[in-house]
XYZ file of C-alpha atoms in Angstrom:
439
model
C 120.111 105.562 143.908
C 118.802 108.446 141.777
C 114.978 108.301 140.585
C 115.034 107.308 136.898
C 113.279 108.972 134.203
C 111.777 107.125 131.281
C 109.880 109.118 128.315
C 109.716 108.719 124.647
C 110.497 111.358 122.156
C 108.675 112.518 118.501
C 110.582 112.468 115.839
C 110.300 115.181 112.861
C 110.748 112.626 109.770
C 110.933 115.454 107.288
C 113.368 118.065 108.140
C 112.466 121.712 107.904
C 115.943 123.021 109.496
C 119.077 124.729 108.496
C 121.306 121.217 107.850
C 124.100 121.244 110.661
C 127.765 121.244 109.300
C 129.082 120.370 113.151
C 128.351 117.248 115.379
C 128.074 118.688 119.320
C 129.519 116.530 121.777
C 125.886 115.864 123.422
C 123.591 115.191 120.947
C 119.582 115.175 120.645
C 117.898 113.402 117.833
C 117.183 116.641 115.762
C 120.879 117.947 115.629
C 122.052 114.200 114.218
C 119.163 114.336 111.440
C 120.338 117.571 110.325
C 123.894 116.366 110.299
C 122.990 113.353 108.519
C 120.903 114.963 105.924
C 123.506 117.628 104.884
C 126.163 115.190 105.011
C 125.215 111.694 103.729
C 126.565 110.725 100.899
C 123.870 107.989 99.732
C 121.282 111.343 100.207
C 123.886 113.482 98.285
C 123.748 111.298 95.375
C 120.470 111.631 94.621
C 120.659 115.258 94.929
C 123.084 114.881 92.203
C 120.735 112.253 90.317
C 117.927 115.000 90.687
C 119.959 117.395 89.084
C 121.050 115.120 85.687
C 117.313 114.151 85.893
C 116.214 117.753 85.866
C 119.669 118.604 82.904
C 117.886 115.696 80.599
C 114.654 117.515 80.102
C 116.004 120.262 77.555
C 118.161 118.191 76.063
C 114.913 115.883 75.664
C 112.908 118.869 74.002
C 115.655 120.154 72.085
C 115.612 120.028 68.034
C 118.491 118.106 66.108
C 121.530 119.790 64.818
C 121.637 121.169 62.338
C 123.450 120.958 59.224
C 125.880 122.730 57.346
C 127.447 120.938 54.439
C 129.763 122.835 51.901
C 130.105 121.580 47.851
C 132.907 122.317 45.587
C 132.712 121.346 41.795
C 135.661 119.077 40.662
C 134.046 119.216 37.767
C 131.942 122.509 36.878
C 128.696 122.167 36.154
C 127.922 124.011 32.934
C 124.948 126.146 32.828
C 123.168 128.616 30.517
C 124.170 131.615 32.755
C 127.512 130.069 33.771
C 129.442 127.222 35.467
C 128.559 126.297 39.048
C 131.354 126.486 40.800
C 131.024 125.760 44.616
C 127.960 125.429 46.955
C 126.650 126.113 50.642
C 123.627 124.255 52.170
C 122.008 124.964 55.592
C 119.359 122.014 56.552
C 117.105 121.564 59.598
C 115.331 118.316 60.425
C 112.098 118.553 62.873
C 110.675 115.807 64.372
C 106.883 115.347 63.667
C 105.017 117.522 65.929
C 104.386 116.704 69.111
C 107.680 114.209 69.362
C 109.500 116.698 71.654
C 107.252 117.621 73.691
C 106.083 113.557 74.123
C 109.891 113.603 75.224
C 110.011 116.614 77.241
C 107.428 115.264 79.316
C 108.655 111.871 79.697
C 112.135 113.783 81.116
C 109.682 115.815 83.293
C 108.310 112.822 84.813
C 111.788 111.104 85.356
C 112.957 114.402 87.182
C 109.825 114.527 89.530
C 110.703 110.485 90.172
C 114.136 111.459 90.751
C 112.913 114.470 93.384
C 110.522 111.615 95.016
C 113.874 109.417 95.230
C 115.565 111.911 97.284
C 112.866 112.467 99.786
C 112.510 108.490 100.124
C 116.712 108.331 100.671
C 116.464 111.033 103.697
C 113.433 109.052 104.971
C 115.694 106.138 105.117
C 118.439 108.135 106.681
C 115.883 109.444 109.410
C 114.672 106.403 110.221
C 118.052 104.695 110.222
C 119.703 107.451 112.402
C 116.745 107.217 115.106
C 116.843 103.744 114.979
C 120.440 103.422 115.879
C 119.963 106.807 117.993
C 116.788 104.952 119.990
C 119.356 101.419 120.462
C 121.911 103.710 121.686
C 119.420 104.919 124.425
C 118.383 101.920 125.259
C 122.006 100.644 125.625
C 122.888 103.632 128.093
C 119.638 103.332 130.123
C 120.437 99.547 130.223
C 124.089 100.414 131.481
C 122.843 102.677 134.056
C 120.130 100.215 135.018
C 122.552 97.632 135.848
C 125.045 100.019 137.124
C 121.760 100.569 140.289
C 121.170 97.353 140.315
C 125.114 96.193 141.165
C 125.285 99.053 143.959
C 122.384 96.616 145.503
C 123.650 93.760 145.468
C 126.912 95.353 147.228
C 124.432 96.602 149.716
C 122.973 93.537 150.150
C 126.291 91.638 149.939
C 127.387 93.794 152.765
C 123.966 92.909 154.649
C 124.860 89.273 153.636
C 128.131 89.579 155.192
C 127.455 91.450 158.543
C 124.540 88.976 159.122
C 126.978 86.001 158.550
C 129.711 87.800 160.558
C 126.658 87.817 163.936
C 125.733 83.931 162.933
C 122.349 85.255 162.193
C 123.309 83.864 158.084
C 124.847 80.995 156.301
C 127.850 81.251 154.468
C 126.269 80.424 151.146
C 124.175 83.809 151.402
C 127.653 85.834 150.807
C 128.857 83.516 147.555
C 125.169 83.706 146.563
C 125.911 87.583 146.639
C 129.158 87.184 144.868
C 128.276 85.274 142.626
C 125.348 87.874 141.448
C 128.182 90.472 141.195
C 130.216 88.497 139.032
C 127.389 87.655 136.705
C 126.078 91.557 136.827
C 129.539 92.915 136.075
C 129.841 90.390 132.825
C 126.737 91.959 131.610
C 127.450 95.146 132.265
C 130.982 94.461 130.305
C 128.868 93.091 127.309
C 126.833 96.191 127.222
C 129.783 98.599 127.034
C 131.354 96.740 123.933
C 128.109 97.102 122.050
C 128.252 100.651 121.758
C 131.262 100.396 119.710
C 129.393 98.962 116.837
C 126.105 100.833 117.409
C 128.216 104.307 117.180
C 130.034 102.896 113.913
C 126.493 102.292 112.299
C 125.832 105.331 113.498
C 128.841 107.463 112.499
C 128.695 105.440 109.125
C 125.454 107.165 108.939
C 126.643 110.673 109.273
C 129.186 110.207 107.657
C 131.993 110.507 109.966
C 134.672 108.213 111.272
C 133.423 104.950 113.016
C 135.345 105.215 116.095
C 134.067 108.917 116.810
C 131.810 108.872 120.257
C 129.454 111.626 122.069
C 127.330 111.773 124.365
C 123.286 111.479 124.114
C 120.799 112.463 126.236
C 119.363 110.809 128.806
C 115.426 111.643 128.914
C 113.666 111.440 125.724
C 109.319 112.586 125.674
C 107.126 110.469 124.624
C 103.737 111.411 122.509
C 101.799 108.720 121.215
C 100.255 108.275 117.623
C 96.942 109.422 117.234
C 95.716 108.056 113.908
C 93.523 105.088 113.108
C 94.646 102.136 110.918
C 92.841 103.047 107.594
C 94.248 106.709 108.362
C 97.770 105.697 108.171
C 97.338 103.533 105.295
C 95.633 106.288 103.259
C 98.596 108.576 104.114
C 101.251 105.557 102.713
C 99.053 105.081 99.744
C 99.154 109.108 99.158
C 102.382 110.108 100.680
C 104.744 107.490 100.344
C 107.772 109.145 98.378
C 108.638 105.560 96.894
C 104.664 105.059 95.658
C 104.559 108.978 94.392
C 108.513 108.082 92.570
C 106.795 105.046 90.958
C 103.255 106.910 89.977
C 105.287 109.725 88.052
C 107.605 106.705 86.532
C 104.101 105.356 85.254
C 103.011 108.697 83.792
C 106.988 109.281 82.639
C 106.232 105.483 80.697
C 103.073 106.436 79.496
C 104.791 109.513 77.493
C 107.324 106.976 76.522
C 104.624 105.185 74.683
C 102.916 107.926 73.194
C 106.242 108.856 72.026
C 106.503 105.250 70.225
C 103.781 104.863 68.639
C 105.124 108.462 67.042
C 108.307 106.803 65.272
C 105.295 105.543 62.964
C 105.547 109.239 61.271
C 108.014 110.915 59.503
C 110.448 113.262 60.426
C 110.591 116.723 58.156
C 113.908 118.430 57.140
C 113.711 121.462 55.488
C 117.160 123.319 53.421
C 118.012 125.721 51.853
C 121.322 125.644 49.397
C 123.297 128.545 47.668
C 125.523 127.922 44.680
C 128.036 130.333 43.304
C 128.042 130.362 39.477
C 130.864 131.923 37.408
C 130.287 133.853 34.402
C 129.093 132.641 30.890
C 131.453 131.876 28.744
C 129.126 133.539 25.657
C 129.287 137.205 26.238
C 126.075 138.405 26.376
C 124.142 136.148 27.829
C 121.410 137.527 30.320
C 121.430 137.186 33.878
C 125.204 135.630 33.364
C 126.971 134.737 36.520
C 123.773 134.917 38.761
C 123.977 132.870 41.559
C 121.536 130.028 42.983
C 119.516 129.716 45.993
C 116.991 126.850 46.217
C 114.553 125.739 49.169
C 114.558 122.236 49.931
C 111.896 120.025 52.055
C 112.480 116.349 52.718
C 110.896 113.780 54.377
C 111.955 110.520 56.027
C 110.749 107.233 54.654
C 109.120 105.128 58.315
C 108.948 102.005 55.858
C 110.242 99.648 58.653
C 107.671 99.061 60.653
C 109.039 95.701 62.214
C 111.485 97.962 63.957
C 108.818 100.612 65.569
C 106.711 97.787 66.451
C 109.009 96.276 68.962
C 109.646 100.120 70.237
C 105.818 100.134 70.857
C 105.908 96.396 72.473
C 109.176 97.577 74.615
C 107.845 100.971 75.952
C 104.530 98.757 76.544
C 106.361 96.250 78.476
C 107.905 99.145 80.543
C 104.701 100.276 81.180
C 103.293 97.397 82.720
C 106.998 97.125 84.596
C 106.306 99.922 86.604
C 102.250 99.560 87.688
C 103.233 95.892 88.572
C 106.381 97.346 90.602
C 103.634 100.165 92.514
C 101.376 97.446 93.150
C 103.676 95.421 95.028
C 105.022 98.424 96.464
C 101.953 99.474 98.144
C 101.244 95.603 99.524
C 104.451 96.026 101.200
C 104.212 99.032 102.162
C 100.733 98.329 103.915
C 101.639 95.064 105.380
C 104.679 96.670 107.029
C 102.150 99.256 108.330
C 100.200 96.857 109.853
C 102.913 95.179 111.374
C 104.758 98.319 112.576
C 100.875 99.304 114.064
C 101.130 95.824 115.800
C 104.592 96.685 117.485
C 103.964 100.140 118.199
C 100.555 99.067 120.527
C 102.465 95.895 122.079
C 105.021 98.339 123.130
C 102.459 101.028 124.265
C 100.903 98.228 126.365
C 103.722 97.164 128.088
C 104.647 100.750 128.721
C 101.826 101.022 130.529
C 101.980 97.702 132.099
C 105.558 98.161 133.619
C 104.189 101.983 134.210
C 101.496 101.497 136.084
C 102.040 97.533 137.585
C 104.971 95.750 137.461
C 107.466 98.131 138.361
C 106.080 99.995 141.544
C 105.120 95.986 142.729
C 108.485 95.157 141.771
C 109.516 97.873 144.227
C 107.876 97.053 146.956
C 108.668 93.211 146.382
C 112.294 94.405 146.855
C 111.464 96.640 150.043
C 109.243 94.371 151.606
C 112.109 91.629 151.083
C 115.243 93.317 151.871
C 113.130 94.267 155.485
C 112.032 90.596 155.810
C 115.697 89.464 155.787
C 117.331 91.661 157.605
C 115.725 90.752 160.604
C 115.335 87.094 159.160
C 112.269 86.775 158.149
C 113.202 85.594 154.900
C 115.866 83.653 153.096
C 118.189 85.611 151.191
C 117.140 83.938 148.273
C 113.993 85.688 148.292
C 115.941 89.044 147.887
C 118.267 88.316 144.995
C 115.267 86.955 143.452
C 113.379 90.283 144.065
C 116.337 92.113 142.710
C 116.059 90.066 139.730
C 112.864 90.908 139.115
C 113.179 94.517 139.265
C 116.574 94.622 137.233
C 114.155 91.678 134.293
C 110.917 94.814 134.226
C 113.266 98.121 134.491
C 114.982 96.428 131.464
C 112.047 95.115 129.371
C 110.362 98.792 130.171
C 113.462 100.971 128.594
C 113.370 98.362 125.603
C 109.422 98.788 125.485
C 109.812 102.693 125.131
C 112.913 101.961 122.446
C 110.718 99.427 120.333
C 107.389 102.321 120.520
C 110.086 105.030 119.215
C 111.404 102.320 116.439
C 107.548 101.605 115.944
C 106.797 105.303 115.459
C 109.520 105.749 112.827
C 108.998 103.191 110.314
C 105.690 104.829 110.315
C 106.797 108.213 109.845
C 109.035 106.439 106.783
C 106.042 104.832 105.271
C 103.956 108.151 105.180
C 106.404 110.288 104.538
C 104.863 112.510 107.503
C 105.633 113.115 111.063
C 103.188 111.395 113.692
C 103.094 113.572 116.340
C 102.681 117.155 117.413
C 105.406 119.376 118.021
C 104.753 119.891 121.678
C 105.556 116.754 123.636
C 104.059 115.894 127.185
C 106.575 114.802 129.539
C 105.495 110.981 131.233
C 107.758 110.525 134.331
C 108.158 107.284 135.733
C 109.711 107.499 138.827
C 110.937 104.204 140.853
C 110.096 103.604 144.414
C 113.025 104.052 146.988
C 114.264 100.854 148.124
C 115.218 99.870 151.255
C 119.219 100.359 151.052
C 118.387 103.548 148.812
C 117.315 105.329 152.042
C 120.804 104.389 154.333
């Protein structure tokens, strides 16, 4: 059997790539982010929500139409220079000053919300790409860690059967053997048919059809996260895409109402009108058929205040909405740190449990038994037992380096940040050569 390799990898939560258009067949983690970023539709619709967000803000600012209204004379007014026959008038309303810009800058705010939105859908796509990416590693690594373990148990039924074959064993020692086959090749079955779904969640993902397959890689590195506690939560109370979407919604409601207490003033139109006259009907009048042009200035009449104060007590109310939405945000968003912090350390300790302990004892459990009954020093229960053992820590190690990586990145999604450096340190873990390793 091969010496196995177990590291853990860093994963870039913000991407600073060219997007990938094309899915290798063997894929690392970066190449599926990329793919995943350029090609997901949930992150592809808030692109497109960005971009209406970022269309409403001069249509926010903009002035009213205006207004062209044309007036013909059924009957002619009679003047001294002549009748008025037909009239053009060109008016402009303007909002009190300092409406539009109260609106431009609430449209501002909702764009830089919107911009905040997409980061914190791409952070969910990382993190839900490398969590299916980190399951599907620790499916293959469990495959291939049963797969070893079922070419021992052939070895040892083999030992099982010789030794029966020479009367120096029972037996019960080969159907103890078969029967460990039988129950390693059911779970080895179960583990094949769950990367069916794992790839579909995956492939859902990137947007491509579920049944689609490739191959992964089998070493990942492994750098750990060097930040304290209150470091990490400052960077999710200063970073966190969701908390900086809901601050500029705060500042976006706070224009909102500025922008209501406003409606209390009136809106100005200004006009100007042009009427054609005809000519006197006394000859000799002065200044006959002359033409009109007046300026006109109106105002509108705020006299309903019941109506503007319920605008004030909505955009109020939508005020308060959104710093009671951050605050819960951020208690969330801390208490899933902490938690994430918890399972990120129980896995680093159990790393370096199996690391260090369990697994090279597990080893030589497994030598010093296979030895013991070959020349029947030991019942053969003793070995399957050892082999147990081993096949119970390689297992819970490869799921303690999955659950650290699935630690590490809902981190990296609640700061917004990567966690590690970009050069990784390489951790092998090599397992001790057992006994029918070296025939």
């Amino acid at each position: 059997m091969n010496n196995k390799y177990y590291t853990i990898v860093s994963l870039l939560l913000l991407s600073g790539g060219v997007f990938a258009s094309t899915v290798p067949e063997t894929q690392n983690l970066r190449s599926l982010v990329d793919y995943a970023l350029a090609n997901n539709p949930e992150v592809n619709v808030a692109r497109e929500r960005h971009i209406g967000a970022l269309a409403r803000v001069p249509q926010a600012m903009a002035l009213p139409e205006p207004k062209l209204t044309y007036r013909y004379f059924v009957n002619e007014v009679e003047t001294r220079v002549g009748p008025q026959e037909h009239g053009i008038g060109l008016s402009q309303t303007l909002p009190w000053f300092g409406k539009r810009g109260l609106q431009g800058d609430a449209a501002t705010e909702a764009a830089r919300a919107a911009q905040e939105r997409i980061a914190s859908i791409q952070n969910t796509v990382i993190a839900e790409v490398a969590n299916a990416y980190y399951e599907l590693f620790y499916l293959g690594q469990s495959i291939e860690i049963i797969r070893g373990n079922r070419d021992l148990v052939l070895h040892l039924e083999r030992v099982a059967r010789a030794r029966y074959g020479a009367g120096a064993a029972t037996h019960a020692d080969v159907i103890r053997a078969q029967v460990e086959l039988g129950t390693i090749e059911n779970r080895l079955g179960s583990l094949k048919d769950r990367r069916a779904p794992l790839f579909a969640r995956l492939n859902a993902l990137l947007n491509r059809p579920t049944t689609e397959t490739f191959d992964l890689p089998s070493i990942l590195t492994f750098e750990p996260v060097n930040y304290t506690d209150d470091e990490l939560l400052a960077k999710v109370s200063l970073r966190n895409p969701d908390l900086r979407a809901t601050s500029f919604e705060i500042e976006a409601a706070h224009r909102q109402r500025e922008r209501a207490n406003k409606n209390y003033l009136p809106d100005i139109t200004l006009g100007l009108d042009y009427i054609a006259t005809g000519d006197a009907r006394m000859p000799g009048v002065q200044d006959s058929g002359d033409d009109a042009l007046s300026a006109t200035i109106g105002f509108t009449l705020p006299i309903w205040r019941s109506k503007y104060d319920a605008g004030v007590k909505e955009a109020d109310a939508m005020l308060r909405q959104q710093q009671f939405k951050r605050d819960q945000q951020l208690n969330t968003f801390h208490a899933e740190t902490v938690t994430a912090l918890f399972k990120l350390r129980d896995a680093q300790r159990q790393i370096d449990l199996y690391e260090k302990t369990l697994l090279p004892k597990a080893n030589e459990s497994l030598v010093a038994t296979q030895r013991a009954y070959s020349t029947g020093a030991a019942p053969f229960a003793d070995t399957i037992d050892a082999q147990r053992m081993l096949l119970s820590f390689e297992l819970s190690f490869a799921r303690a380096i999955t659950d650290h990586n699935q630690a590490r990145i809902v981190l990296e999604k609640l700061t917004g940040q990567s966690l590690t450096n970009q050069s990784a340190t390489n951790r092998p873990v090599q397992r001790e050569e057992s006994a029918h390793e070296s025939h």
